[in-house]
Short mmCIF file of C-alpha atoms in Angstrom, two decimals:
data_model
loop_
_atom_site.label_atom_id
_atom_site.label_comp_id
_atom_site.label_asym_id
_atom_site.label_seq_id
_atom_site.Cartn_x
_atom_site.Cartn_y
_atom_site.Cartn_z
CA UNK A 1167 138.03 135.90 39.74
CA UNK A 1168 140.08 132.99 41.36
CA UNK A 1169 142.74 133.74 43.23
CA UNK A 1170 146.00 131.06 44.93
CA UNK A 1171 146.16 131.87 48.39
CA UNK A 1172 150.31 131.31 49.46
CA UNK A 1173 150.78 130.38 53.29
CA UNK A 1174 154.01 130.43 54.69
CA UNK A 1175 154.63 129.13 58.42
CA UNK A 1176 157.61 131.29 59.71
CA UNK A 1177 158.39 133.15 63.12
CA UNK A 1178 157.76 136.97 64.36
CA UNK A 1179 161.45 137.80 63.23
CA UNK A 1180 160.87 137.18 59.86
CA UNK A 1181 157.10 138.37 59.31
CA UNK A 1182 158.71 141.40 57.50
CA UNK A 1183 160.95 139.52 55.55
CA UNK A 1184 158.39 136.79 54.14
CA UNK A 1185 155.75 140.06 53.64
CA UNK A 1186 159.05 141.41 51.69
CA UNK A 1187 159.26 138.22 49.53
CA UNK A 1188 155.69 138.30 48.64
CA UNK A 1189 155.11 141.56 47.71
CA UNK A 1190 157.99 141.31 45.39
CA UNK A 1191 156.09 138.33 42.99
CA UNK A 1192 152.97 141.13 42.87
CA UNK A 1193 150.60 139.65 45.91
CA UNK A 1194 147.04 140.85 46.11
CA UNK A 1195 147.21 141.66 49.87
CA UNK A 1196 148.92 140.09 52.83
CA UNK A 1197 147.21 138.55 56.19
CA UNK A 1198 149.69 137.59 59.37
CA UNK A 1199 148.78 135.66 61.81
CA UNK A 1200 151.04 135.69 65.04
CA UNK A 1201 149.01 134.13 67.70
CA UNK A 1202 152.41 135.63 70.56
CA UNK A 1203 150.82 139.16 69.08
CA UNK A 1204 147.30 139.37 70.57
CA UNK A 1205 148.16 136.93 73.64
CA UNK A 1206 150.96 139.70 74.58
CA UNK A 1207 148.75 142.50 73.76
CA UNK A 1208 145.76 141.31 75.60
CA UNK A 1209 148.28 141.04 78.74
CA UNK A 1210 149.95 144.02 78.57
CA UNK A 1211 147.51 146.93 77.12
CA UNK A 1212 144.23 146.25 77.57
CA UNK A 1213 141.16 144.67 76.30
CA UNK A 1214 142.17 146.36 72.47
CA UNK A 1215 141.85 143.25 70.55
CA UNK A 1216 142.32 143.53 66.72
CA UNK A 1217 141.54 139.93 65.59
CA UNK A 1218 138.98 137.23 65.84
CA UNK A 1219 141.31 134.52 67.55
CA UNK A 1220 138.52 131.94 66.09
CA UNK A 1221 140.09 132.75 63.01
CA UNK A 1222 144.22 131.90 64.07
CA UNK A 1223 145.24 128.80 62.89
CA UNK A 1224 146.02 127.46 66.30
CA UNK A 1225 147.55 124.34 64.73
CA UNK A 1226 151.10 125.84 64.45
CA UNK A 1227 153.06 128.14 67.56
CA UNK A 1228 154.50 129.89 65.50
CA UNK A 1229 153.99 133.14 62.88
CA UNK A 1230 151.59 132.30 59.11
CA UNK A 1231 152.13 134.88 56.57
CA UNK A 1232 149.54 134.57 54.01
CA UNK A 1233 149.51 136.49 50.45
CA UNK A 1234 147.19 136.19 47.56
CA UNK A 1235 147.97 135.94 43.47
CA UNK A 1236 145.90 136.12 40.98
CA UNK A 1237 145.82 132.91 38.17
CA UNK A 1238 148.36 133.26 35.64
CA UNK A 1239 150.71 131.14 33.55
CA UNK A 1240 153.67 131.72 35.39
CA UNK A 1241 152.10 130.78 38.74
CA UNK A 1242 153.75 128.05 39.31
CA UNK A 1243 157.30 129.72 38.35
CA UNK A 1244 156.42 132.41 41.01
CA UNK A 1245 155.55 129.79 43.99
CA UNK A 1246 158.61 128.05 43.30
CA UNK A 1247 160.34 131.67 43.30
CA UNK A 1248 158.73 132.20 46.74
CA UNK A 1249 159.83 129.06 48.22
CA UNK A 1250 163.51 129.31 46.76
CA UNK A 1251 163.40 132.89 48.68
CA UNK A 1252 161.86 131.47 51.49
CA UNK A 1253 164.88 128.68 51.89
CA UNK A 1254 167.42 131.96 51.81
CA UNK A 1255 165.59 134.48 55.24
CA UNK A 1256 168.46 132.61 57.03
CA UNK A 1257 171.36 134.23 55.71
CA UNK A 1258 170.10 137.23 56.66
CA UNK A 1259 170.47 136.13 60.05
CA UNK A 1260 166.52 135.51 60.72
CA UNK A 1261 165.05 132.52 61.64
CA UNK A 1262 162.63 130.99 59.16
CA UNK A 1263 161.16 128.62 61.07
CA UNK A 1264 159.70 125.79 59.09
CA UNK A 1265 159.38 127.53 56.22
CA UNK A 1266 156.94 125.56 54.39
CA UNK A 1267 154.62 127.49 51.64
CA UNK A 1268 151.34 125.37 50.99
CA UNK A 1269 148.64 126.68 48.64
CA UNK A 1270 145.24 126.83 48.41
CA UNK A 1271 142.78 128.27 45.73
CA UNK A 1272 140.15 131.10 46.71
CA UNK A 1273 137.91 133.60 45.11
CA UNK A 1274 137.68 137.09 45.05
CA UNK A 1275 134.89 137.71 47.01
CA UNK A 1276 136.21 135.40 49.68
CA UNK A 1277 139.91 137.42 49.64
CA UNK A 1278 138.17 140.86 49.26
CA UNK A 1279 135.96 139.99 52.86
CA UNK A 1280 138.58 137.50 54.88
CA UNK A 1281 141.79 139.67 55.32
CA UNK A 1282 139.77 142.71 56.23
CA UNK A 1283 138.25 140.93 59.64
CA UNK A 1284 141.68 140.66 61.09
CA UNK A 1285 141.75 144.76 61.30
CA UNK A 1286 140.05 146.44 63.79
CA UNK A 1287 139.76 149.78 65.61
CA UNK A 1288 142.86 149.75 67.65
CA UNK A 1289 144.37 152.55 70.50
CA UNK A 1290 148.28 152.31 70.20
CA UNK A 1291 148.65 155.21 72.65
CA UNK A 1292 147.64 157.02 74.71
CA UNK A 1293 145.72 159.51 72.27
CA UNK A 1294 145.90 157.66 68.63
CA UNK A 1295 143.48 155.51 67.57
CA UNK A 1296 144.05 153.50 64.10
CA UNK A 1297 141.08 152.85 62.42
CA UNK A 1298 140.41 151.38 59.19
CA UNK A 1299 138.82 153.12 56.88
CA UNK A 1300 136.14 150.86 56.12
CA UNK A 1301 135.07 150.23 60.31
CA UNK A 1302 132.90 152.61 62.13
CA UNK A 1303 134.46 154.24 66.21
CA UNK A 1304 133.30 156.65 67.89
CA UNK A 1305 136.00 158.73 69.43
CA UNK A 1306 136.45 159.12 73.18
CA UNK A 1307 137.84 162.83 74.47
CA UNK A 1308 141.15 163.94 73.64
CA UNK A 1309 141.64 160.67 71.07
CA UNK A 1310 143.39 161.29 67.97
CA UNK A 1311 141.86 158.92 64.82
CA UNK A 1312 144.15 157.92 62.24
CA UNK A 1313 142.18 156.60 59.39
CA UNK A 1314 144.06 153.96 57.47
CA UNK A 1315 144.06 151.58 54.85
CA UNK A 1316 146.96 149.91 54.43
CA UNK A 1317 146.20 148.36 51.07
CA UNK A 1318 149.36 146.48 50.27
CA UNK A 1319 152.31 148.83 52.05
CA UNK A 1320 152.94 147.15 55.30
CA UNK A 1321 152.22 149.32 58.63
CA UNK A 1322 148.57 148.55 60.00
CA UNK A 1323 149.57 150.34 63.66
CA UNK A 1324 148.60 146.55 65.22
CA UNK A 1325 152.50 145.50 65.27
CA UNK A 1326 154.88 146.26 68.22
CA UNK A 1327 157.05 147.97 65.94
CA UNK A 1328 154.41 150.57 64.83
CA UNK A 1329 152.68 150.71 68.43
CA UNK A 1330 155.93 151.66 69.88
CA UNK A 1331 156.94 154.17 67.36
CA UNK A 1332 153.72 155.98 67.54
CA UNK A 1333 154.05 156.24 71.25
CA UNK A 1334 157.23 157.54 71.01
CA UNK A 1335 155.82 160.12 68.37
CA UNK A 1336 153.19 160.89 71.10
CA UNK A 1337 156.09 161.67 73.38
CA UNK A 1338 158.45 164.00 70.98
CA UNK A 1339 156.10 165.61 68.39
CA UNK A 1340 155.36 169.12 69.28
CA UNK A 1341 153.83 172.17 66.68
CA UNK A 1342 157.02 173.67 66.01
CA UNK A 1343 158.98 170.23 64.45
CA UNK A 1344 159.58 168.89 61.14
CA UNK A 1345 159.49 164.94 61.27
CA UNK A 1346 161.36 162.65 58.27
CA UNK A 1347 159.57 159.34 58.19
CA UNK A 1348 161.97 157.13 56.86
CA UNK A 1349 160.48 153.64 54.93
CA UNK A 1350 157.08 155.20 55.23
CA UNK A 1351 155.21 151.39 54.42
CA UNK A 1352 151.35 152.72 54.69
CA UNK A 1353 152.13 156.54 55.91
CA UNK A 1354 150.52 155.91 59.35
CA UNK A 1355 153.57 157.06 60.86
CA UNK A 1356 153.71 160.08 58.60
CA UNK A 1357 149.64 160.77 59.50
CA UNK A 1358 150.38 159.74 63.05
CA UNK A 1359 153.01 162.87 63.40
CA UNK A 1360 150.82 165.53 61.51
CA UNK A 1361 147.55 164.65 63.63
CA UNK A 1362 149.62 164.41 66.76
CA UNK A 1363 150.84 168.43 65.60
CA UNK A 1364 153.88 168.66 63.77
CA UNK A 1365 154.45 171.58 61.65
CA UNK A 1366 156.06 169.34 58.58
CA UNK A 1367 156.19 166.57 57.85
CA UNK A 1368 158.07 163.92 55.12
CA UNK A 1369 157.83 160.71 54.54
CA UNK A 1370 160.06 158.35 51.99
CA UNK A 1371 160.45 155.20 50.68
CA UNK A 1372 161.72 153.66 47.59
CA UNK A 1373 158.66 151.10 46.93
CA UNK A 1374 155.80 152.98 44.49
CA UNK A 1375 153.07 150.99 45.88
CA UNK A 1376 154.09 152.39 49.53
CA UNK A 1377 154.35 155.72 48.25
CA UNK A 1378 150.89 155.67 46.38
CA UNK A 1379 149.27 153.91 49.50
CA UNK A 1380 150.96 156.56 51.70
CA UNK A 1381 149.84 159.40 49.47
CA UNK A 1382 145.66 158.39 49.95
CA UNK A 1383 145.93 157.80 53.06
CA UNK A 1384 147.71 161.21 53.72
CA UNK A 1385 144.63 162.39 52.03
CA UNK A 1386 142.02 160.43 53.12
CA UNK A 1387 143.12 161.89 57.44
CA UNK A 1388 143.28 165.31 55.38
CA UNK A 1389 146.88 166.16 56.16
CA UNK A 1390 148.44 166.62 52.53
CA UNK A 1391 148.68 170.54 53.62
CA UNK A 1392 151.03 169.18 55.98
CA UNK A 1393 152.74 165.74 54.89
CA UNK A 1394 154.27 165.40 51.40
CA UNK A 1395 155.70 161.56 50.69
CA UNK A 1396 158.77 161.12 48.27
CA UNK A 1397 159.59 158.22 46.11
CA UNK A 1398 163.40 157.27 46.85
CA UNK A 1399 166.06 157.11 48.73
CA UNK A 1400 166.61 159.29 51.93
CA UNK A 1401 169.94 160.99 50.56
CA UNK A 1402 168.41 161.60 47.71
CA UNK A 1403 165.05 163.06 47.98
CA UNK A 1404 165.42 165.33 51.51
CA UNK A 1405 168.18 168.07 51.57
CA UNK A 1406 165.93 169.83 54.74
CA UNK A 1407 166.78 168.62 58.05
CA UNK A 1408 164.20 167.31 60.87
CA UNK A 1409 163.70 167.74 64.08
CA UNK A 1410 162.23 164.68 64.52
CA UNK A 1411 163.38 161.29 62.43
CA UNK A 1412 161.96 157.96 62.68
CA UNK A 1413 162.47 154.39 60.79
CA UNK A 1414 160.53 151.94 61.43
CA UNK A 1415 162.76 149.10 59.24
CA UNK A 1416 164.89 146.44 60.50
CA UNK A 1417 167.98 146.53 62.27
CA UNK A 1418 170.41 145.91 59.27
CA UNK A 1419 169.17 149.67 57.42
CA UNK A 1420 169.17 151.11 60.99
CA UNK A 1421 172.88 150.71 61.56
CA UNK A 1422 173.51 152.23 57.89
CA UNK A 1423 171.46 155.11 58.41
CA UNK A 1424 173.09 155.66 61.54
CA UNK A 1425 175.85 156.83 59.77
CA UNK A 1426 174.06 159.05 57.84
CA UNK A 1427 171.39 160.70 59.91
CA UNK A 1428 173.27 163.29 61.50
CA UNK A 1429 173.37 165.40 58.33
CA UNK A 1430 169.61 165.70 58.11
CA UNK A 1431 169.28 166.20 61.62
CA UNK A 1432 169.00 169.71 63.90
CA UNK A 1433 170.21 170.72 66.95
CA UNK A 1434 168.80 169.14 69.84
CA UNK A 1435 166.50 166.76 67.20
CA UNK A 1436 165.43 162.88 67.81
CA UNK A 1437 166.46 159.69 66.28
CA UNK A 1438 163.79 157.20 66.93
CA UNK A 1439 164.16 153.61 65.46
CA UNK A 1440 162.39 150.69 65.22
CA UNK A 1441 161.93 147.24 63.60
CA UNK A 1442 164.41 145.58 65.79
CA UNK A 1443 164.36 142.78 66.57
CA UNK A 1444 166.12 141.92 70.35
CA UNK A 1445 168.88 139.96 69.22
CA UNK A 1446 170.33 143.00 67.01
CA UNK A 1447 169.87 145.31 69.62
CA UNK A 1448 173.05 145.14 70.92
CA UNK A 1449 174.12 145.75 67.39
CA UNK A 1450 172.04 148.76 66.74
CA UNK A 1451 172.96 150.73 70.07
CA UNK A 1452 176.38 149.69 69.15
CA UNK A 1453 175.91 151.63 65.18
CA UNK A 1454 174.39 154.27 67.15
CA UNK A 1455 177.03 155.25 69.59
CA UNK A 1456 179.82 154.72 66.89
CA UNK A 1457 178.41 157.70 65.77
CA UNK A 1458 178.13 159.84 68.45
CA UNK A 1459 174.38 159.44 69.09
CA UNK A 1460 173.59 159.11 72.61
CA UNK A 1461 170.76 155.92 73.38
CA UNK A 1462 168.59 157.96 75.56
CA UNK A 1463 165.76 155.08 75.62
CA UNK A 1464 165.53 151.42 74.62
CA UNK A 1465 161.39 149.77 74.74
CA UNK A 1466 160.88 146.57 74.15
CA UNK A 1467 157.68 145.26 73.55
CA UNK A 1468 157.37 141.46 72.32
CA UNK A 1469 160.11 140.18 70.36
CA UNK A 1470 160.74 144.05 69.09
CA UNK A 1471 162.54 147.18 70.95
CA UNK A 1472 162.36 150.69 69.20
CA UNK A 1473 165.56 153.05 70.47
CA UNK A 1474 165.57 156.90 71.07
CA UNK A 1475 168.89 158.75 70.03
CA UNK A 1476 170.05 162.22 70.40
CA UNK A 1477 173.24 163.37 68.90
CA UNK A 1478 175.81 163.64 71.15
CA UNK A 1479 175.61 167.20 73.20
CA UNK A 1480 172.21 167.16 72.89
CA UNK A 1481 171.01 164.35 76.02
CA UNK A 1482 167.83 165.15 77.41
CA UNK A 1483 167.64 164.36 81.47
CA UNK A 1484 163.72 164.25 82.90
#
């Protein structure tokens, strides 16, 4: 079967969003290629390299986000739809870049192999290990696997935005907590917290292919006894409250939810956020504290920070 491969040349701020656009026209899968991601990582944790950089277009500085459609009659309608959509990521307040979507025709075989060599093994902390499902690792002592495959629902673990939310995980998971995982993507945060102990766990978003990509991969790290992933919105589909809750989305939903957390929250529970971008940082902690959440940690890693919250009264000092 042929297949149109779309490339768009954008920036790291607006990976997410250009992913966003192309999953909406019904891509087969979706490659990025950030060449600040792997120069930053190989810096600052460690020889645990997750791409071939032979295989970067080097050509361009900044970030390629490359989807894949199947032929149809309305292919043309749907590039044109991606390009219009493209032309709009600023008025969201995210730099596009330059923006320009080129084609290029491949087939099946060639998709099915290419995007899969840009995913290795990968340690995010300092016990998980992501690991696709289709790659062979042999665990050290005391490492925690996550077996993943992230089909089409973003959240491979190899962004800053996952890394830093699993570490944070690593840091306020303990067997007596519930966890909400809100915008689960591929449910690696959702496996991350059961693995890493938690006594229940939730994860929820409102796109089906996320929840049905979540929902095997909950299965395939054999964790349904503990995680069950919801289809919907977050005021809709949890009435429990967490002791633990983390979003990994973008700013924007962060400072909305910030309003509404609270209610689904415990005593002494854990508001960690991430997807932000460090322009809208300010922003966020400004949300948060609005609210009478207390910032009790900003990391940045890249062009990303993730923030830990606690409701106001409940301020942990180490």
């Amino acid at each position: 079967m042929k297949w149109t491969e779309v490339k768009i040349k954008t920036t790291t701020e607006a990976v997410e969003a250009v992913a966003n656009i192309l999953y909406e026209v019904g891509v087969g899968g979706v490659v990025i290629e950030d060449p600040s991601d792997p120069i930053f990582r190989e810096k600052e944790l460690g020889d645990w390299d997750y791409m071939d950089e032979s295989i970067i277009d080097n050509s361009y500085e900044g970030a390629i986000v490359k989807g894949y459609l199947p032929e149809s009659e309305d292919l043309i309608d749907i590039i044109e739809l991606i390009k219009q959509n493209v032309e709009k990521i600023p008025l969201y307040n995210l730099d596009k870049g330059l923006g320009e979507v080129t084609t290029t025709e491949v087939y099946e075989e060639d998709w099915a192999n290419a995007w899969k060599q840009y995913y290795k093994p990968k340690k995010i902390g300092e016990k998980v290990v992501v690991k696709p499902t289709w790659e062979d690792y042999e665990a050290s002592e005391g490492e925690i696997i996550l077996e993943l495959d992230p089909g089409m629902a973003f959240g491979t673990g190899t962004h800053e935005t996952t890394m830093m939310c699993i570490q944070n995980l690593e840091k306020y998971v303990n067997p007596e907590c519930t966890v909400f995982d809100i915008g689960c993507g591929s449910g690696i945060l959702s496996v991350a917290a059961a693995k890493l102990g938690a006594k229940k766990v939730i994860g929820v978003d409102l796109d089906e292919v996320a929840v049905q990509v979540s929902r095997k991969n909950v299965l395939d790290n054999n964790v349904s006894s503990i995680v069950d992933i919801r289809k919907g919105n977050l005021v809709e589909v949890i009435d429990e409250k967490a002791d633990v809750v983390i979003a990994n989305i973008i700013a924007d939903i962060i400072i909305i939810l910030a309003a509404q957390i609270k209610r689904f929250m415990k005593k002494d529970s854990v508001f960690i956020s991430s997807g932000i971008i460090l322009d809208k940082v300010d922003d966020v902690v400004s949300a948060l504290k609005e609210n009478e959440f207390h910032v009790e940690n900003i990391m940045k890693m890249g062009e990303w920070a993730a923030i830990v919250a606690l409701p106001k009264g409940d301020e942990v000092h180490e």
